[in-house]
């Protein structure tokens, strides 16, 4: 399948939604292409699992259409859509062997036995399960069980897309790397469309070609990890991505300069007159403590993380996080900040505004 | 979807019909009952209920029954709570055997104990008092309560006990103020089952009483008068025995539903 | 993970004392009676294994009676299990998951369980009669001769039907609890895998119900094996002794005829059988638990 389109999809769990707050998923429009890995990233309750379940058919959307390659599949059953889904909690059929588990979806579709066996062998080889095919699935470890779940999804040749709902949550941290590499290998080999739900930004940024950041039932930004890092379209994205997140300061913007509490900051371009709540944002990576001239701040605390030092400072009333480059001394409470103007962004009512 | 609803509806109807029939009969006169099968009382009467509410030899039966059931429930829970805690939290000498022996008492045929109890409670002078029945019913209710409570207690993480100990709580205080509220649903389920099994039991209740503490069940089994079975009266007495049970289930319905959802069976 | 501490016995002491008082002491008197004979007037003399030999000899009066009652009990238990277990599972599968419908269903289902057992007997005593009962009248009206006081077959049908009415809800409620414990993810995965309703039942629901079903079968078998009140009220053990189950016969011996020795011997053998069955089930249950814990 070449692409998945979500056209005006919205969902409410209540019977008669009227105000936007009734909707767990506000109306959105997305297009996803085959062969890419997408991550749905956001905090708990942001609607990402709902969105995933709408794509797989476990939930019927209250509004909007779902299209696979231009075909309207909104009313199609889960089985008909031919997608695979791996859940947070490893789901295996206790009564069957590993091989039996892998064969299950094919047996349900009544495929001939030889074909089933061939597919099971192929899938097991891809996932490293060949040695345990005859063992009861019940006694396997959690990461093996997740591989089996994944295998059940991949065993169908014509599977349209593979969906993951926080699949690494129950896996021991030491084993997540192995499972993640397997996923990437499978992805490259089969050129599938993969969509993964997660609340862990590291997982999202390493797994995905493009990340969909969500909050409060809304899609805030879709972009590559680099785009999200360098040009967050929403203050939430700036704050959620990156550790620590973006600094945000309320400001008054005039032309190419912003005023924060009487201090002036240079902006990367000239801005038109702005109404609404205005903030400027800049990542700590581009805010440096400097020995030379700069904005005067008070240092509250310095965190030494080994490879870098982070200073928590105050500009007037506003807290900021800044990097301390090696070689810059810290003496006393007073210090000066240098901010790279090309890295500053302006947000009006939480949404980024481009310069003219 | 609708096949499920139909099956359920048929089942619930089949369950309700005999009870409806009893209620139906309780509002009829004996003449109407014996003259044929009518689906609802053509000549409704409250005489049967009136008789029960005004005749001490009848209503005392309910009072007696309720008293030993309540005593038994309280007693069973009081014994079972510490014991269930021990089974849930500790391993000790003979614990598996003790647990099995307890459960096997739940499975003991009351008929086997009818005669020995008769002798025993006569010997200690508790014969014909609610205490005799309350204690006798402990035979099967205490193991049941221990079993149910142990299940719920095992669902409470041990860290809570340890934290309380670190915070300086003495064991009784910890148990009453912290632990018990956490297993409130379990206590509700256990109390419900103790109440139920004590309320419904007849053999021991009848064997251990003659005049003073006679439970309603025993009184009902002697309603043959000179003019034949007093069906209306019997039906009314029967309906009234349903009331405590219906009330209890109505009040604990949420606890039971939540207890089921915990999946701890 | 559980600490080993023998002081836990202090916590268990109240239960131990209560059960000692209500189980061990009476059983000791029973053992005492079982090896003695008496001429009445409280004069006892040693009889050794006499009663037991008579009990286990089918050709003797006592033995024959015991065997007949035992066979009746086993047949009865088999019948009610064969009906109540599948029916209970079916009802559990049909029960709603939440909401007011669930509350109503729970209340209606619990009602038969809360009826005093003699009232259960009374209800069916009336309900199954042709002259004053809806069921009896309906069946006879449909052309089938049905009189539980006169024909053994009708008596058995009534008693079995009564037990099914009385106790299926317990099986259903236990199964329902077991079903609710299955996480949603299993059903979702089955949907994604394209499993039919039957496959979902066979591969997801039934395996998860194993533990609950063992408990349900144990409870129903033991309780039906001990049954006394309900059949006693409806048929009194008749017609003849076609519905005289072990408990009924035992009570007749002990409290009716005051045949202490025979009753005591029968009590002990009766109790031993239930203990044996209990032990088998308990072992099965611990095995299932151990396997579950090993796999988790």
Short mmCIF file of N, CA and C in Angstrom, two decimals, chain A residues 53 56-58 78-79 83-85 87 89-96 104-106 108-109 138-140 145 152-153 156, chain C residues 181-196 199-200 202-204 206-208 210 291-292 294-296:
data_model
loop_
_atom_site.label_atom_id
_atom_site.label_comp_id
_atom_site.label_asym_id
_atom_site.label_seq_id
_atom_site.Cartn_x
_atom_site.Cartn_y
_atom_site.Cartn_z
N UNK A 53 -5.94 3.16 17.11
CA UNK A 53 -7.06 2.22 17.05
C UNK A 53 -8.04 2.56 15.95
N UNK A 56 -6.51 1.02 12.88
CA UNK A 56 -6.61 -0.43 12.80
C UNK A 56 -8.04 -0.91 12.76
N UNK A 57 -8.98 -0.05 13.13
CA UNK A 57 -10.38 -0.44 13.06
C UNK A 57 -10.95 -0.91 14.38
N UNK A 58 -10.18 -0.84 15.44
CA UNK A 58 -10.71 -1.24 16.75
C UNK A 58 -11.64 -0.17 17.29
N UNK A 78 -11.74 -4.73 10.98
CA UNK A 78 -10.31 -4.80 11.24
C UNK A 78 -9.64 -5.84 10.35
N UNK A 79 -10.30 -6.97 10.23
CA UNK A 79 -9.71 -8.06 9.48
C UNK A 79 -9.51 -7.67 8.02
N UNK A 83 -4.21 -5.04 8.59
CA UNK A 83 -3.08 -4.42 9.24
C UNK A 83 -2.64 -5.31 10.39
N UNK A 84 -1.45 -5.06 10.88
CA UNK A 84 -0.94 -5.81 12.02
C UNK A 84 -0.79 -4.84 13.19
N UNK A 85 -1.09 -5.32 14.39
CA UNK A 85 -0.92 -4.44 15.55
C UNK A 85 -0.22 -5.19 16.68
N UNK A 87 0.71 -4.91 20.68
CA UNK A 87 0.22 -4.17 21.84
C UNK A 87 1.29 -4.04 22.90
N UNK A 89 1.21 -4.95 25.81
CA UNK A 89 1.19 -6.10 26.69
C UNK A 89 1.30 -7.29 25.75
N UNK A 90 2.37 -8.11 25.87
CA UNK A 90 2.57 -9.15 24.86
C UNK A 90 1.39 -10.11 24.81
N UNK A 91 0.74 -10.19 23.66
CA UNK A 91 -0.42 -11.06 23.54
C UNK A 91 -0.02 -12.31 22.79
N UNK A 92 -0.07 -13.43 23.50
CA UNK A 92 0.19 -14.70 22.82
C UNK A 92 -0.90 -15.67 23.23
N UNK A 93 -1.10 -16.65 22.39
CA UNK A 93 -2.12 -17.66 22.66
C UNK A 93 -1.46 -18.78 23.45
N UNK A 94 -1.88 -18.87 24.73
CA UNK A 94 -1.23 -19.79 25.65
C UNK A 94 -1.27 -21.23 25.22
N UNK A 95 -2.32 -21.60 24.52
CA UNK A 95 -2.51 -23.02 24.24
C UNK A 95 -1.66 -23.50 23.07
N UNK A 96 -1.00 -22.58 22.37
CA UNK A 96 -0.27 -23.00 21.16
C UNK A 96 1.23 -22.84 21.31
N UNK A 104 -1.41 -18.74 13.30
CA UNK A 104 -2.80 -18.45 13.64
C UNK A 104 -3.51 -17.53 12.65
N UNK A 105 -2.95 -16.35 12.32
CA UNK A 105 -3.69 -15.47 11.40
C UNK A 105 -3.89 -16.12 10.03
N UNK A 106 -2.90 -16.90 9.61
CA UNK A 106 -3.03 -17.53 8.29
C UNK A 106 -4.07 -18.65 8.34
N UNK A 108 -6.64 -18.70 10.21
CA UNK A 108 -7.96 -18.09 10.25
C UNK A 108 -8.44 -17.72 8.86
N UNK A 109 -7.48 -17.45 7.98
CA UNK A 109 -7.87 -17.12 6.61
C UNK A 109 -7.88 -18.35 5.71
N UNK A 138 3.81 -20.18 25.92
CA UNK A 138 3.51 -19.73 27.27
C UNK A 138 4.76 -19.43 28.08
N UNK A 139 5.81 -20.21 27.89
CA UNK A 139 6.95 -20.08 28.79
C UNK A 139 8.01 -19.09 28.34
N UNK A 140 7.75 -18.37 27.26
CA UNK A 140 8.79 -17.50 26.72
C UNK A 140 8.93 -16.20 27.50
N UNK A 145 8.03 -12.87 23.55
CA UNK A 145 6.60 -12.81 23.31
C UNK A 145 6.25 -11.64 22.40
N UNK A 152 3.26 -12.47 14.30
CA UNK A 152 1.89 -12.72 13.87
C UNK A 152 1.43 -11.62 12.92
N UNK A 153 1.93 -10.43 13.15
CA UNK A 153 1.56 -9.34 12.26
C UNK A 153 2.24 -9.46 10.91
N UNK A 156 1.49 -12.34 7.56
CA UNK A 156 0.61 -12.13 6.42
C UNK A 156 1.33 -11.33 5.36
N UNK C 181 -11.28 -10.71 33.98
CA UNK C 181 -9.86 -10.55 34.26
C UNK C 181 -9.02 -10.60 33.00
N UNK C 182 -9.63 -10.95 31.87
CA UNK C 182 -8.86 -11.02 30.63
C UNK C 182 -8.67 -9.61 30.08
N UNK C 183 -7.42 -9.18 29.87
CA UNK C 183 -7.19 -7.81 29.39
C UNK C 183 -7.75 -7.62 27.98
N UNK C 184 -8.20 -6.42 27.69
CA UNK C 184 -8.78 -6.10 26.39
C UNK C 184 -7.85 -6.42 25.24
N UNK C 185 -6.53 -6.25 25.50
CA UNK C 185 -5.54 -6.44 24.43
C UNK C 185 -5.71 -7.80 23.75
N UNK C 186 -6.10 -8.82 24.51
CA UNK C 186 -6.26 -10.15 23.92
C UNK C 186 -7.36 -10.15 22.87
N UNK C 187 -8.49 -9.52 23.21
CA UNK C 187 -9.59 -9.48 22.26
C UNK C 187 -9.22 -8.65 21.04
N UNK C 188 -8.49 -7.55 21.28
CA UNK C 188 -8.09 -6.70 20.16
C UNK C 188 -7.14 -7.45 19.23
N UNK C 189 -6.18 -8.15 19.85
CA UNK C 189 -5.23 -8.91 19.02
C UNK C 189 -5.97 -9.96 18.21
N UNK C 190 -6.96 -10.59 18.82
CA UNK C 190 -7.72 -11.62 18.10
C UNK C 190 -8.45 -11.02 16.91
N UNK C 191 -8.96 -9.80 17.10
CA UNK C 191 -9.63 -9.13 15.99
C UNK C 191 -8.64 -8.88 14.86
N UNK C 192 -7.46 -8.37 15.26
CA UNK C 192 -6.44 -8.08 14.25
C UNK C 192 -6.03 -9.37 13.52
N UNK C 193 -5.99 -10.48 14.28
CA UNK C 193 -5.59 -11.75 13.67
C UNK C 193 -6.72 -12.41 12.91
N UNK C 194 -7.89 -11.78 12.92
CA UNK C 194 -8.99 -12.34 12.14
C UNK C 194 -9.60 -13.59 12.73
N UNK C 195 -9.57 -13.74 14.06
CA UNK C 195 -10.10 -14.96 14.67
C UNK C 195 -11.62 -14.93 14.73
N UNK C 196 -12.24 -16.11 14.50
CA UNK C 196 -13.69 -16.22 14.60
C UNK C 196 -14.09 -16.24 16.07
N UNK C 199 -13.00 -19.33 17.75
CA UNK C 199 -11.55 -19.38 17.99
C UNK C 199 -11.21 -18.52 19.21
N UNK C 200 -11.86 -17.37 19.35
CA UNK C 200 -11.62 -16.52 20.51
C UNK C 200 -11.97 -17.28 21.77
N UNK C 202 -12.13 -20.57 22.19
CA UNK C 202 -11.29 -21.73 22.41
C UNK C 202 -9.87 -21.37 22.82
N UNK C 203 -9.32 -20.32 22.22
CA UNK C 203 -7.90 -20.02 22.45
C UNK C 203 -7.63 -18.95 23.48
N UNK C 204 -8.62 -18.11 23.76
CA UNK C 204 -8.39 -17.05 24.73
C UNK C 204 -9.21 -17.26 25.99
N UNK C 206 -11.43 -19.81 27.11
CA UNK C 206 -11.45 -21.08 27.84
C UNK C 206 -10.15 -21.32 28.62
N UNK C 207 -8.96 -21.09 28.03
CA UNK C 207 -7.74 -21.30 28.81
C UNK C 207 -7.70 -20.42 30.05
N UNK C 208 -8.14 -19.17 29.91
CA UNK C 208 -8.10 -18.28 31.06
C UNK C 208 -9.12 -18.68 32.11
N UNK C 210 -9.68 -21.69 33.06
CA UNK C 210 -9.38 -22.99 33.64
C UNK C 210 -9.46 -22.98 35.16
N UNK C 291 1.86 -23.26 37.45
CA UNK C 291 2.17 -23.09 36.03
C UNK C 291 1.98 -21.66 35.60
N UNK C 292 0.95 -21.03 36.13
CA UNK C 292 0.67 -19.64 35.77
C UNK C 292 1.79 -18.74 36.24
N UNK C 294 4.84 -19.59 36.88
CA UNK C 294 6.07 -19.90 36.17
C UNK C 294 6.13 -19.22 34.81
N UNK C 295 4.96 -19.07 34.21
CA UNK C 295 4.92 -18.52 32.86
C UNK C 295 4.91 -17.00 32.86
N UNK C 296 4.51 -16.40 33.94
CA UNK C 296 4.31 -14.93 33.95
C UNK C 296 5.62 -14.16 33.83
#
